[in-house]
Amino acid sequence: MPIAPAFAEPIRPVRAFEPTIEHLLDAIERSRLRPGNRLPSESELAKQLEISQPTLRQALRILERSGLLTMRRGNGGGIFLAAELIPDDLIQSSIVSEERAMLDVLIGRRVLETAVCELASQVATAEDYTELDRALKLHRTHLGDRLLTFRADAMYHRLVIRASHNATLQGAMRAVTRDMAIVRSTYISGLESNAYSLEIHERQLEAMKQKDLEALRRLLDAHFRIVEEAFASVVGRTWDELFQDRVGAPAPGEGNL
């Protein structure tokens, strides 16, 4: 017996870049721009749309990949219209490619941040731990203030990277941090600045001080999943579908904090 179609489909969270793309397409049409015409600068567009620059850059990158826009650097550079009409399926294809790129960022973050934290647990100095304790105290002090907790969280991550005392890993993590800004802006809306994240950071730091790598890996897995599960939800998938085959099954006890 055939299964009747559902009366309604689940509501999928809207990714921040989607309304940005729609607004840009509407503005291009209203302005009657022609191929070769210049759009306002990135900073001006972000101001007009009242969005973050990471979200705008992601929308522009998708439209550039689809062939609608071209981005030029240097003197005479800017954002230019490259075509008058781009089929919607090309834009959707570019969105899929962008989400694959963001998935790569999340997997890369797992690999690199785990390596950084494990190394830091072995080589961090007393001064490093003093600064890390200070960052977590700031985070706890400002819980409830989204901007200040975000800054304290970012400070903590920078200090962990510095505590690895490894220039190669520090350089690699700077690139990951830039890309993670896009992931956070688009997919998770500040989830990592909450009390649960702070608790994980506090326990993570204690595991680093004790050089307990097993506990550290378990806590890092829980920390990574905050963002990974939010990302999976927004793109309409589950964590298992996106990450299980890429990161492997958790060790016994992982995920149960």
PDB file of C-alpha atoms in Angstrom, residues 8-208:
ATOM      1  CA  ALA A   8       3.335  19.363   5.751  1.00  0.00           C
ATOM      2  CA  GLU A   9       7.104  19.344   5.574  1.00  0.00           C
ATOM      3  CA  PRO A  10       9.324  20.090   8.599  1.00  0.00           C
ATOM      4  CA  ILE A  11      10.357  23.722   9.000  1.00  0.00           C
ATOM      5  CA  ARG A  12      14.059  24.062   8.230  1.00  0.00           C
ATOM      6  CA  PRO A  13      16.050  26.797   9.966  1.00  0.00           C
ATOM      7  CA  VAL A  14      17.059  29.584   7.586  1.00  0.00           C
ATOM      8  CA  ARG A  15      20.772  30.003   6.996  1.00  0.00           C
ATOM      9  CA  ALA A  16      21.912  33.589   7.449  1.00  0.00           C
ATOM     10  CA  PHE A  17      23.268  33.863   3.919  1.00  0.00           C
ATOM     11  CA  GLU A  18      19.948  32.864   2.281  1.00  0.00           C
ATOM     12  CA  PRO A  19      18.027  36.101   2.980  1.00  0.00           C
ATOM     13  CA  THR A  20      21.256  37.955   2.179  1.00  0.00           C
ATOM     14  CA  ILE A  21      21.319  36.382  -1.280  1.00  0.00           C
ATOM     15  CA  GLU A  22      17.638  37.218  -1.805  1.00  0.00           C
ATOM     16  CA  HIS A  23      18.191  40.849  -0.787  1.00  0.00           C
ATOM     17  CA  LEU A  24      21.198  41.153  -3.099  1.00  0.00           C
ATOM     18  CA  LEU A  25      19.288  39.671  -6.046  1.00  0.00           C
ATOM     19  CA  ASP A  26      16.364  42.044  -5.435  1.00  0.00           C
ATOM     20  CA  ALA A  27      18.706  45.036  -5.160  1.00  0.00           C
ATOM     21  CA  ILE A  28      20.483  44.122  -8.403  1.00  0.00           C
ATOM     22  CA  GLU A  29      17.155  43.849 -10.209  1.00  0.00           C
ATOM     23  CA  ARG A  30      15.783  47.117  -8.787  1.00  0.00           C
ATOM     24  CA  SER A  31      18.982  49.003  -9.615  1.00  0.00           C
ATOM     25  CA  ARG A  32      18.892  47.795 -13.233  1.00  0.00           C
ATOM     26  CA  LEU A  33      22.589  46.970 -13.119  1.00  0.00           C
ATOM     27  CA  ARG A  34      24.236  45.664 -16.264  1.00  0.00           C
ATOM     28  CA  PRO A  35      27.151  43.232 -16.533  1.00  0.00           C
ATOM     29  CA  GLY A  36      30.329  45.110 -15.675  1.00  0.00           C
ATOM     30  CA  ASN A  37      28.597  47.543 -13.305  1.00  0.00           C
ATOM     31  CA  ARG A  38      30.055  47.871  -9.830  1.00  0.00           C
ATOM     32  CA  LEU A  39      28.100  47.119  -6.648  1.00  0.00           C
ATOM     33  CA  PRO A  40      28.698  49.009  -3.386  1.00  0.00           C
ATOM     34  CA  SER A  41      31.764  47.985  -1.402  1.00  0.00           C
ATOM     35  CA  GLU A  42      31.669  45.035   0.969  1.00  0.00           C
ATOM     36  CA  SER A  43      31.653  47.272   4.037  1.00  0.00           C
ATOM     37  CA  GLU A  44      28.860  49.439   2.602  1.00  0.00           C
ATOM     38  CA  LEU A  45      26.755  46.392   1.690  1.00  0.00           C
ATOM     39  CA  ALA A  46      27.164  44.928   5.184  1.00  0.00           C
ATOM     40  CA  LYS A  47      26.077  48.260   6.657  1.00  0.00           C
ATOM     41  CA  GLN A  48      23.050  48.595   4.353  1.00  0.00           C
ATOM     42  CA  LEU A  49      21.929  44.998   4.940  1.00  0.00           C
ATOM     43  CA  GLU A  50      22.705  45.210   8.686  1.00  0.00           C
ATOM     44  CA  ILE A  51      24.554  41.889   8.682  1.00  0.00           C
ATOM     45  CA  SER A  52      28.016  40.710   9.678  1.00  0.00           C
ATOM     46  CA  GLN A  53      30.811  40.768   7.130  1.00  0.00           C
ATOM     47  CA  PRO A  54      31.384  36.965   7.400  1.00  0.00           C
ATOM     48  CA  THR A  55      27.743  36.369   6.421  1.00  0.00           C
ATOM     49  CA  LEU A  56      27.992  38.846   3.539  1.00  0.00           C
ATOM     50  CA  ARG A  57      31.238  37.295   2.301  1.00  0.00           C
ATOM     51  CA  GLN A  58      29.633  33.873   2.257  1.00  0.00           C
ATOM     52  CA  ALA A  59      26.677  35.164   0.215  1.00  0.00           C
ATOM     53  CA  LEU A  60      29.027  36.953  -2.200  1.00  0.00           C
ATOM     54  CA  ARG A  61      31.166  33.837  -2.554  1.00  0.00           C
ATOM     55  CA  ILE A  62      28.095  31.773  -3.449  1.00  0.00           C
ATOM     56  CA  LEU A  63      26.958  34.332  -6.038  1.00  0.00           C
ATOM     57  CA  GLU A  64      30.469  34.522  -7.458  1.00  0.00           C
ATOM     58  CA  ARG A  65      30.676  30.738  -7.737  1.00  0.00           C
ATOM     59  CA  SER A  66      27.308  30.705  -9.522  1.00  0.00           C
ATOM     60  CA  GLY A  67      28.607  33.219 -12.089  1.00  0.00           C
ATOM     61  CA  LEU A  68      26.471  36.223 -11.136  1.00  0.00           C
ATOM     62  CA  LEU A  69      29.239  38.310  -9.561  1.00  0.00           C
ATOM     63  CA  THR A  70      32.971  38.705  -9.950  1.00  0.00           C
ATOM     64  CA  MET A  71      35.307  39.917  -7.206  1.00  0.00           C
ATOM     65  CA  ARG A  72      38.380  41.914  -8.209  1.00  0.00           C
ATOM     66  CA  ARG A  73      41.289  42.714  -5.904  1.00  0.00           C
ATOM     67  CA  GLY A  74      43.742  45.595  -5.876  1.00  0.00           C
ATOM     68  CA  ASN A  75      43.433  48.971  -7.591  1.00  0.00           C
ATOM     69  CA  GLY A  76      40.173  49.231  -9.484  1.00  0.00           C
ATOM     70  CA  GLY A  77      38.875  46.212  -7.640  1.00  0.00           C
ATOM     71  CA  GLY A  78      35.478  45.666  -6.117  1.00  0.00           C
ATOM     72  CA  ILE A  79      32.293  43.670  -6.606  1.00  0.00           C
ATOM     73  CA  PHE A  80      31.004  43.608 -10.185  1.00  0.00           C
ATOM     74  CA  LEU A  81      27.950  42.144 -11.876  1.00  0.00           C
ATOM     75  CA  ALA A  82      29.090  39.411 -14.269  1.00  0.00           C
ATOM     76  CA  ALA A  83      25.763  38.294 -15.758  1.00  0.00           C
ATOM     77  CA  GLU A  84      22.179  39.527 -16.006  1.00  0.00           C
ATOM     78  CA  LEU A  85      20.375  36.285 -15.249  1.00  0.00           C
ATOM     79  CA  ILE A  86      21.568  33.243 -13.341  1.00  0.00           C
ATOM     80  CA  PRO A  87      19.305  30.162 -13.108  1.00  0.00           C
ATOM     81  CA  ASP A  88      18.236  29.336  -9.564  1.00  0.00           C
ATOM     82  CA  ASP A  89      19.618  25.810  -9.879  1.00  0.00           C
ATOM     83  CA  LEU A  90      23.128  27.223 -10.324  1.00  0.00           C
ATOM     84  CA  ILE A  91      22.767  29.237  -7.126  1.00  0.00           C
ATOM     85  CA  GLN A  92      21.461  26.165  -5.293  1.00  0.00           C
ATOM     86  CA  SER A  93      24.395  24.146  -6.615  1.00  0.00           C
ATOM     87  CA  SER A  94      26.755  26.829  -5.316  1.00  0.00           C
ATOM     88  CA  ILE A  95      25.060  26.668  -1.910  1.00  0.00           C
ATOM     89  CA  VAL A  96      25.655  22.905  -1.798  1.00  0.00           C
ATOM     90  CA  SER A  97      29.320  23.466  -2.674  1.00  0.00           C
ATOM     91  CA  GLU A  98      29.587  26.096   0.055  1.00  0.00           C
ATOM     92  CA  GLU A  99      28.120  23.735   2.634  1.00  0.00           C
ATOM     93  CA  ARG A 100      30.604  21.047   1.629  1.00  0.00           C
ATOM     94  CA  ALA A 101      33.379  23.590   2.162  1.00  0.00           C
ATOM     95  CA  MET A 102      31.993  24.429   5.620  1.00  0.00           C
ATOM     96  CA  LEU A 103      31.877  20.714   6.449  1.00  0.00           C
ATOM     97  CA  ASP A 104      35.560  20.521   5.532  1.00  0.00           C
ATOM     98  CA  VAL A 105      36.211  23.416   7.928  1.00  0.00           C
ATOM     99  CA  LEU A 106      34.475  21.595  10.784  1.00  0.00           C
ATOM    100  CA  ILE A 107      36.404  18.376  10.151  1.00  0.00           C
ATOM    101  CA  GLY A 108      39.659  20.316   9.863  1.00  0.00           C
ATOM    102  CA  ARG A 109      38.868  22.083  13.113  1.00  0.00           C
ATOM    103  CA  ARG A 110      38.451  18.736  14.879  1.00  0.00           C
ATOM    104  CA  VAL A 111      41.798  17.445  13.657  1.00  0.00           C
ATOM    105  CA  LEU A 112      43.826  20.612  14.245  1.00  0.00           C
ATOM    106  CA  GLU A 113      42.258  21.787  17.496  1.00  0.00           C
ATOM    107  CA  THR A 114      42.655  18.317  19.000  1.00  0.00           C
ATOM    108  CA  ALA A 115      46.344  18.343  18.060  1.00  0.00           C
ATOM    109  CA  VAL A 116      46.783  21.856  19.473  1.00  0.00           C
ATOM    110  CA  CYS A 117      45.100  21.022  22.796  1.00  0.00           C
ATOM    111  CA  GLU A 118      47.005  17.770  23.232  1.00  0.00           C
ATOM    112  CA  LEU A 119      50.321  19.483  22.533  1.00  0.00           C
ATOM    113  CA  ALA A 120      49.452  22.407  24.800  1.00  0.00           C
ATOM    114  CA  SER A 121      48.682  19.978  27.622  1.00  0.00           C
ATOM    115  CA  GLN A 122      52.282  18.796  27.395  1.00  0.00           C
ATOM    116  CA  VAL A 123      54.165  22.067  26.869  1.00  0.00           C
ATOM    117  CA  ALA A 124      52.033  24.892  28.334  1.00  0.00           C
ATOM    118  CA  THR A 125      53.742  27.006  30.994  1.00  0.00           C
ATOM    119  CA  ALA A 126      52.424  28.247  34.324  1.00  0.00           C
ATOM    120  CA  GLU A 127      51.989  31.654  32.696  1.00  0.00           C
ATOM    121  CA  ASP A 128      49.895  30.087  29.916  1.00  0.00           C
ATOM    122  CA  TYR A 129      47.584  28.489  32.473  1.00  0.00           C
ATOM    123  CA  THR A 130      47.259  31.745  34.395  1.00  0.00           C
ATOM    124  CA  GLU A 131      46.067  33.495  31.228  1.00  0.00           C
ATOM    125  CA  LEU A 132      43.685  30.643  30.369  1.00  0.00           C
ATOM    126  CA  ASP A 133      42.174  30.742  33.866  1.00  0.00           C
ATOM    127  CA  ARG A 134      41.696  34.485  33.477  1.00  0.00           C
ATOM    128  CA  ALA A 135      39.861  34.057  30.151  1.00  0.00           C
ATOM    129  CA  LEU A 136      37.444  31.534  31.667  1.00  0.00           C
ATOM    130  CA  LYS A 137      36.800  33.796  34.663  1.00  0.00           C
ATOM    131  CA  LEU A 138      35.931  36.601  32.250  1.00  0.00           C
ATOM    132  CA  HIS A 139      33.593  34.256  30.388  1.00  0.00           C
ATOM    133  CA  ARG A 140      31.797  33.274  33.608  1.00  0.00           C
ATOM    134  CA  THR A 141      31.611  36.890  34.803  1.00  0.00           C
ATOM    135  CA  HIS A 142      29.896  37.998  31.601  1.00  0.00           C
ATOM    136  CA  LEU A 143      27.487  35.082  31.067  1.00  0.00           C
ATOM    137  CA  GLY A 144      24.290  36.535  29.643  1.00  0.00           C
ATOM    138  CA  ASP A 145      26.114  39.247  27.705  1.00  0.00           C
ATOM    139  CA  ARG A 146      26.422  37.757  24.233  1.00  0.00           C
ATOM    140  CA  LEU A 147      29.116  40.111  22.947  1.00  0.00           C
ATOM    141  CA  LEU A 148      31.381  39.919  25.996  1.00  0.00           C
ATOM    142  CA  THR A 149      31.063  36.141  26.357  1.00  0.00           C
ATOM    143  CA  PHE A 150      31.868  35.765  22.661  1.00  0.00           C
ATOM    144  CA  ARG A 151      35.017  37.843  23.153  1.00  0.00           C
ATOM    145  CA  ALA A 152      36.028  35.853  26.238  1.00  0.00           C
ATOM    146  CA  ASP A 153      35.446  32.603  24.341  1.00  0.00           C
ATOM    147  CA  ALA A 154      37.570  33.839  21.427  1.00  0.00           C
ATOM    148  CA  MET A 155      40.300  34.901  23.874  1.00  0.00           C
ATOM    149  CA  TYR A 156      40.324  31.426  25.432  1.00  0.00           C
ATOM    150  CA  HIS A 157      40.751  29.758  22.035  1.00  0.00           C
ATOM    151  CA  ARG A 158      43.574  32.126  21.064  1.00  0.00           C
ATOM    152  CA  LEU A 159      45.371  31.412  24.337  1.00  0.00           C
ATOM    153  CA  VAL A 160      45.080  27.634  23.895  1.00  0.00           C
ATOM    154  CA  ILE A 161      46.588  27.974  20.419  1.00  0.00           C
ATOM    155  CA  ARG A 162      49.407  30.119  21.809  1.00  0.00           C
ATOM    156  CA  ALA A 163      50.015  27.591  24.610  1.00  0.00           C
ATOM    157  CA  SER A 164      50.954  24.946  22.019  1.00  0.00           C
ATOM    158  CA  HIS A 165      54.169  26.924  21.353  1.00  0.00           C
ATOM    159  CA  ASN A 166      54.168  25.560  17.796  1.00  0.00           C
ATOM    160  CA  ALA A 167      54.293  28.115  14.968  1.00  0.00           C
ATOM    161  CA  THR A 168      53.074  25.666  12.310  1.00  0.00           C
ATOM    162  CA  LEU A 169      49.959  24.681  14.256  1.00  0.00           C
ATOM    163  CA  GLN A 170      49.355  28.306  15.210  1.00  0.00           C
ATOM    164  CA  GLY A 171      49.394  29.352  11.544  1.00  0.00           C
ATOM    165  CA  ALA A 172      47.061  26.519  10.544  1.00  0.00           C
ATOM    166  CA  MET A 173      44.648  27.360  13.359  1.00  0.00           C
ATOM    167  CA  ARG A 174      44.529  31.021  12.337  1.00  0.00           C
ATOM    168  CA  ALA A 175      43.142  29.923   8.960  1.00  0.00           C
ATOM    169  CA  VAL A 176      40.622  27.606  10.635  1.00  0.00           C
ATOM    170  CA  THR A 177      39.580  30.390  13.023  1.00  0.00           C
ATOM    171  CA  ARG A 178      38.836  32.714  10.083  1.00  0.00           C
ATOM    172  CA  ASP A 179      36.668  30.075   8.432  1.00  0.00           C
ATOM    173  CA  MET A 180      34.960  29.198  11.716  1.00  0.00           C
ATOM    174  CA  ALA A 181      33.828  32.825  11.963  1.00  0.00           C
ATOM    175  CA  ILE A 182      31.713  32.174   8.861  1.00  0.00           C
ATOM    176  CA  VAL A 183      30.333  28.929  10.300  1.00  0.00           C
ATOM    177  CA  ARG A 184      29.369  30.615  13.565  1.00  0.00           C
ATOM    178  CA  SER A 185      27.837  33.646  11.848  1.00  0.00           C
ATOM    179  CA  THR A 186      25.762  31.517   9.478  1.00  0.00           C
ATOM    180  CA  TYR A 187      24.840  28.354  11.306  1.00  0.00           C
ATOM    181  CA  ILE A 188      24.993  28.582  15.092  1.00  0.00           C
ATOM    182  CA  SER A 189      24.050  32.102  16.269  1.00  0.00           C
ATOM    183  CA  GLY A 190      26.352  32.279  19.277  1.00  0.00           C
ATOM    184  CA  LEU A 191      25.682  28.824  20.723  1.00  0.00           C
ATOM    185  CA  GLU A 192      29.306  28.471  21.819  1.00  0.00           C
ATOM    186  CA  SER A 193      29.043  31.375  24.244  1.00  0.00           C
ATOM    187  CA  ASN A 194      26.607  29.644  26.617  1.00  0.00           C
ATOM    188  CA  ALA A 195      27.069  28.134  30.066  1.00  0.00           C
ATOM    189  CA  TYR A 196      27.374  24.587  28.723  1.00  0.00           C
ATOM    190  CA  SER A 197      30.311  25.583  26.542  1.00  0.00           C
ATOM    191  CA  LEU A 198      31.950  27.325  29.494  1.00  0.00           C
ATOM    192  CA  GLU A 199      31.583  24.201  31.622  1.00  0.00           C
ATOM    193  CA  ILE A 200      33.266  22.136  28.907  1.00  0.00           C
ATOM    194  CA  HIS A 201      36.095  24.671  28.637  1.00  0.00           C
ATOM    195  CA  GLU A 202      36.649  24.589  32.403  1.00  0.00           C
ATOM    196  CA  ARG A 203      36.813  20.801  32.439  1.00  0.00           C
ATOM    197  CA  GLN A 204      38.967  20.810  29.310  1.00  0.00           C
ATOM    198  CA  LEU A 205      41.464  23.133  30.967  1.00  0.00           C
ATOM    199  CA  GLU A 206      41.594  20.915  34.058  1.00  0.00           C
ATOM    200  CA  ALA A 207      42.268  17.870  31.837  1.00  0.00           C
ATOM    201  CA  MET A 208      45.087  19.795  30.148  1.00  0.00           C
TER     202      MET A 208
END
